Amino acid sequence: MSQPHEGDNSTQRLPVIEQNPDPAAAGAPGLDQSVSAADYDAAPVLAAGEGGKAGRFWSVRRIPAGLLALAVLAAAGLLLYDIAAVRAHRSAMRWRIGLADWLADHPVDDVAVLAGAGAVALLGAWLIVLAVTPGLRGILPMRRESAAVRAGLDRAAAALVLRDRAMEVAGIQSVRVRMGRTRVVVRALSHFRELDDVRADLDAALGSGIRELGLAGPPGLAVHVSRPVRKG
């Protein structure tokens, strides 16, 4: 990934270069290039067949599940107590009598009834989404060398590792790394050296860094290198 080569698994480097017509505005004599960028797909990061597949980690959803369980338990317990009281020839609870009277006075197309039904439907849709989605977006699954072991890497930690690798490249002044599940976006400022040369070194360093992270689904890489803005 880091170095283009001939073959089916090669990736084509697509630099986007903007030339500043005024060399003095670029920040240094002879450094008239202002931006250099490239975008690579995820496939070339790992060789074919290298490592194993691993699915995302699923969140146990403790808080939503606990709140839902408490709400259902409270509602069921209250209703069961009221039914038992009526069976024991006692009067029904006031809330149930009031609710029955209110529903009798308000038709189905009443605004309040529709609003309540919509709120319940939205709550149900939210619970369904929580049930069918993995969650834990901050953990990136790593390649599985053994079926008995699963490992994950914190997304912020992975971004910090790649940032440190980028800062080792000569000419880099500062780097920002946004680590996604499918793409890594790197924006760097270079205060000396030609931007294309800096970006090429970043491609090599970051490509090696992504490979060494050992992720099950290696992300693509987008690198943007520019000059720092002159103050004053």
Coordinates of C-alpha atoms in Angstrom, one line a residue:
M1 CA 0.0 0.0 0.0
S2 CA 2.7 2.4 0.9
Q3 CA 4.7 2.0 -2.3
P4 CA 3.0 1.6 -5.7
H5 CA 4.1 -1.4 -7.7
E6 CA 3.1 -3.4 -10.7
G7 CA 0.5 -6.1 -10.4
D8 CA -3.1 -6.8 -9.7
N9 CA -2.9 -5.7 -6.0
S10 CA -1.2 -2.4 -6.7
T11 CA -2.9 0.9 -5.9
Q12 CA -2.7 4.0 -8.0
R13 CA -1.5 7.1 -6.2
L14 CA -3.8 10.0 -7.0
P15 CA -2.1 13.2 -5.8
V16 CA -4.0 16.5 -5.8
I17 CA -1.6 19.4 -6.0
E18 CA -2.3 23.1 -5.9
Q19 CA 0.4 25.5 -6.9
N20 CA 0.6 28.9 -5.3
P21 CA 1.5 31.5 -7.9
D22 CA 3.3 33.6 -5.3
P23 CA 6.3 31.7 -3.8
A24 CA 6.5 34.1 -0.9
A25 CA 3.0 33.2 0.2
A26 CA 3.9 29.6 0.7
G27 CA 5.9 30.3 3.8
A28 CA 9.5 29.7 2.5
P29 CA 11.6 30.4 -0.6
G30 CA 11.4 27.6 -3.1
L31 CA 8.5 25.9 -1.4
D32 CA 5.7 27.0 -3.6
Q33 CA 3.5 23.9 -3.3
S34 CA 0.6 24.4 -0.9
V35 CA -1.3 21.1 -0.8
S36 CA -0.5 17.4 -1.5
A37 CA -3.1 14.7 -0.9
A38 CA -3.8 11.1 -1.8
D39 CA -6.6 8.6 -1.1
Y40 CA -6.2 4.9 -1.0
D41 CA -8.7 2.0 -0.8
A42 CA -8.5 -0.5 2.0
A43 CA -7.6 -3.6 0.0
P44 CA -3.9 -3.1 -0.5
V45 CA -3.1 -2.7 3.2
L46 CA -3.0 -6.4 3.8
A47 CA -2.0 -9.1 1.4
A48 CA -4.7 -11.5 0.2
G49 CA -5.3 -14.3 2.8
E50 CA -3.3 -12.6 5.5
G51 CA -5.0 -12.9 8.9
G52 CA -8.6 -14.0 9.7
K53 CA -12.0 -12.3 9.8
A54 CA -13.5 -11.2 13.0
G55 CA -16.9 -9.5 13.6
R56 CA -17.6 -6.4 15.6
F57 CA -18.0 -6.5 19.3
W58 CA -21.6 -6.4 20.6
S59 CA -22.6 -4.2 23.4
V60 CA -24.5 -5.8 26.2
R61 CA -26.7 -2.6 26.5
R62 CA -26.9 -2.8 30.3
I63 CA -28.5 0.6 30.9
P64 CA -31.3 0.4 28.2
A65 CA -32.0 -3.3 29.2
G66 CA -32.0 -2.5 32.9
L67 CA -34.3 0.5 32.5
L68 CA -36.7 -1.4 30.3
A69 CA -36.8 -4.3 32.7
L70 CA -37.5 -2.0 35.6
A71 CA -40.3 -0.3 33.7
V72 CA -41.9 -3.6 32.6
L73 CA -41.6 -5.0 36.1
A74 CA -43.1 -1.9 37.8
A75 CA -46.0 -1.8 35.3
A76 CA -46.7 -5.5 35.5
G77 CA -46.5 -5.5 39.3
L78 CA -48.9 -2.6 39.6
L79 CA -51.4 -4.0 37.2
L80 CA -51.3 -7.5 38.8
Y81 CA -51.8 -5.9 42.2
D82 CA -54.8 -4.0 40.9
I83 CA -56.4 -7.1 39.3
A84 CA -55.9 -9.1 42.4
A85 CA -57.5 -6.3 44.5
V86 CA -60.6 -6.3 42.2
R87 CA -60.8 -10.1 42.4
A88 CA -60.8 -9.7 46.2
H89 CA -63.9 -7.5 45.9
R90 CA -62.1 -4.3 46.5
S91 CA -62.3 -1.2 44.4
A92 CA -59.9 -0.7 41.5
M93 CA -57.1 1.8 41.9
R94 CA -57.9 5.4 41.1
W95 CA -55.3 5.6 38.3
R96 CA -57.0 2.7 36.4
I97 CA -60.5 4.2 36.8
G98 CA -59.2 7.6 35.7
L99 CA -57.4 6.1 32.7
A100 CA -60.5 4.2 31.6
D101 CA -62.6 7.3 31.9
W102 CA -60.1 9.4 29.9
L103 CA -59.9 6.8 27.2
A104 CA -63.7 6.6 27.0
D105 CA -63.9 10.4 26.5
H106 CA -61.1 10.6 23.9
P107 CA -61.5 8.9 20.5
V108 CA -58.6 7.1 18.7
D109 CA -58.0 10.1 16.4
D110 CA -57.5 12.5 19.3
V111 CA -54.2 14.4 19.2
A112 CA -53.2 13.3 22.7
V113 CA -53.9 9.7 21.9
L114 CA -51.9 9.9 18.6
A115 CA -49.0 11.7 20.4
G116 CA -48.9 9.0 23.0
A117 CA -49.0 6.2 20.4
G118 CA -46.2 7.9 18.4
A119 CA -44.0 8.2 21.5
V120 CA -44.5 4.5 22.3
A121 CA -43.7 3.6 18.6
L122 CA -40.6 5.7 18.6
L123 CA -39.5 4.0 21.9
G124 CA -40.1 0.6 20.4
A125 CA -38.2 1.4 17.2
W126 CA -35.2 2.7 19.3
L127 CA -35.2 -0.6 21.3
I128 CA -35.3 -2.6 18.1
V129 CA -32.3 -0.6 16.7
L130 CA -30.4 -1.3 19.9
A131 CA -31.2 -5.0 19.7
V132 CA -30.0 -5.5 16.1
T133 CA -26.9 -3.2 16.0
P134 CA -23.6 -4.2 17.6
G135 CA -22.7 -0.9 19.3
L136 CA -19.2 -0.4 20.7
R137 CA -18.1 1.7 17.8
G138 CA -15.0 2.8 19.7
I139 CA -13.5 -0.8 19.6
L140 CA -11.9 -2.0 16.3
P141 CA -11.8 -5.8 16.0
M142 CA -8.4 -7.3 15.5
R143 CA -7.5 -10.3 13.3
R144 CA -8.2 -13.7 15.0
E145 CA -5.2 -16.1 15.0
S146 CA -7.2 -18.5 17.3
A147 CA -10.9 -19.2 17.4
A148 CA -10.7 -19.1 21.2
V149 CA -9.3 -15.6 21.5
R150 CA -10.9 -12.3 20.4
A151 CA -9.1 -9.0 20.7
G152 CA -10.1 -5.4 20.0
L153 CA -8.2 -2.1 19.8
D154 CA -9.6 1.2 21.1
R155 CA -10.1 3.6 18.2
A156 CA -8.5 6.5 20.1
A157 CA -5.5 4.4 20.9
A158 CA -5.1 3.4 17.3
A159 CA -5.3 7.0 16.2
L160 CA -2.6 7.9 18.7
V161 CA -0.3 5.2 17.4
L162 CA -0.7 6.3 13.8
R163 CA -0.1 9.9 14.9
D164 CA 3.1 9.0 16.6
R165 CA 4.2 7.2 13.4
A166 CA 3.4 10.2 11.3
M167 CA 5.3 12.6 13.6
E168 CA 8.5 10.5 13.0
V169 CA 8.5 11.6 9.3
A170 CA 10.9 14.4 8.6
G171 CA 9.3 17.7 7.8
I172 CA 6.1 17.1 9.8
Q173 CA 5.1 20.0 12.1
S174 CA 1.7 18.7 13.4
V175 CA -0.7 15.8 12.5
R176 CA -4.4 15.2 13.1
V177 CA -5.6 11.6 12.7
R178 CA -9.3 10.7 12.4
M179 CA -9.6 6.9 12.9
G180 CA -12.8 5.4 11.4
R181 CA -13.9 1.8 11.0
T182 CA -13.4 1.9 7.2
R183 CA -11.0 4.9 6.6
V184 CA -8.2 6.7 8.3
V185 CA -8.0 10.4 7.4
V186 CA -4.7 12.1 8.2
R187 CA -4.1 15.8 7.9
A188 CA -0.6 17.0 8.4
L189 CA 1.3 20.3 8.3
S190 CA 4.8 20.4 6.9
H191 CA 7.1 23.3 7.4
F192 CA 9.9 22.1 5.2
R193 CA 10.6 19.6 2.4
E194 CA 8.5 19.2 -0.7
L195 CA 5.0 18.2 0.1
D196 CA 4.9 15.3 -2.3
D197 CA 8.1 13.8 -0.7
V198 CA 6.5 14.3 2.8
R199 CA 3.3 12.6 1.7
A200 CA 5.2 9.7 0.1
D201 CA 7.0 9.1 3.4
L202 CA 3.7 9.4 5.3
D203 CA 2.1 6.9 3.0
A204 CA 4.9 4.4 3.8
A205 CA 4.9 5.1 7.5
L206 CA 1.1 5.0 7.9
G207 CA 0.7 2.0 5.7
S208 CA 3.1 0.1 7.8
G209 CA 1.5 1.3 10.9
I210 CA -2.0 0.2 9.8
R211 CA -0.6 -3.2 8.9
E212 CA 1.0 -3.5 12.3
L213 CA -2.2 -2.7 14.1
G214 CA -3.5 -6.1 13.1
L215 CA -7.1 -5.1 12.4
A216 CA -9.5 -7.6 11.0
G217 CA -10.9 -5.1 8.6
P218 CA -8.0 -2.8 7.6
P219 CA -9.2 0.7 6.8
G220 CA -8.4 2.8 3.8
L221 CA -6.0 5.7 4.0
A222 CA -6.5 9.3 3.1
V223 CA -3.5 11.6 3.5
H224 CA -3.5 15.4 3.2
V225 CA -0.4 17.5 3.6
S226 CA -0.3 21.3 3.5
R227 CA 1.7 24.2 4.6
P228 CA 1.0 26.0 7.9
V229 CA -0.8 29.3 7.6
R230 CA 1.5 32.2 8.1
K231 CA 0.5 34.6 10.9
G232 CA 0.4 38.3 10.3

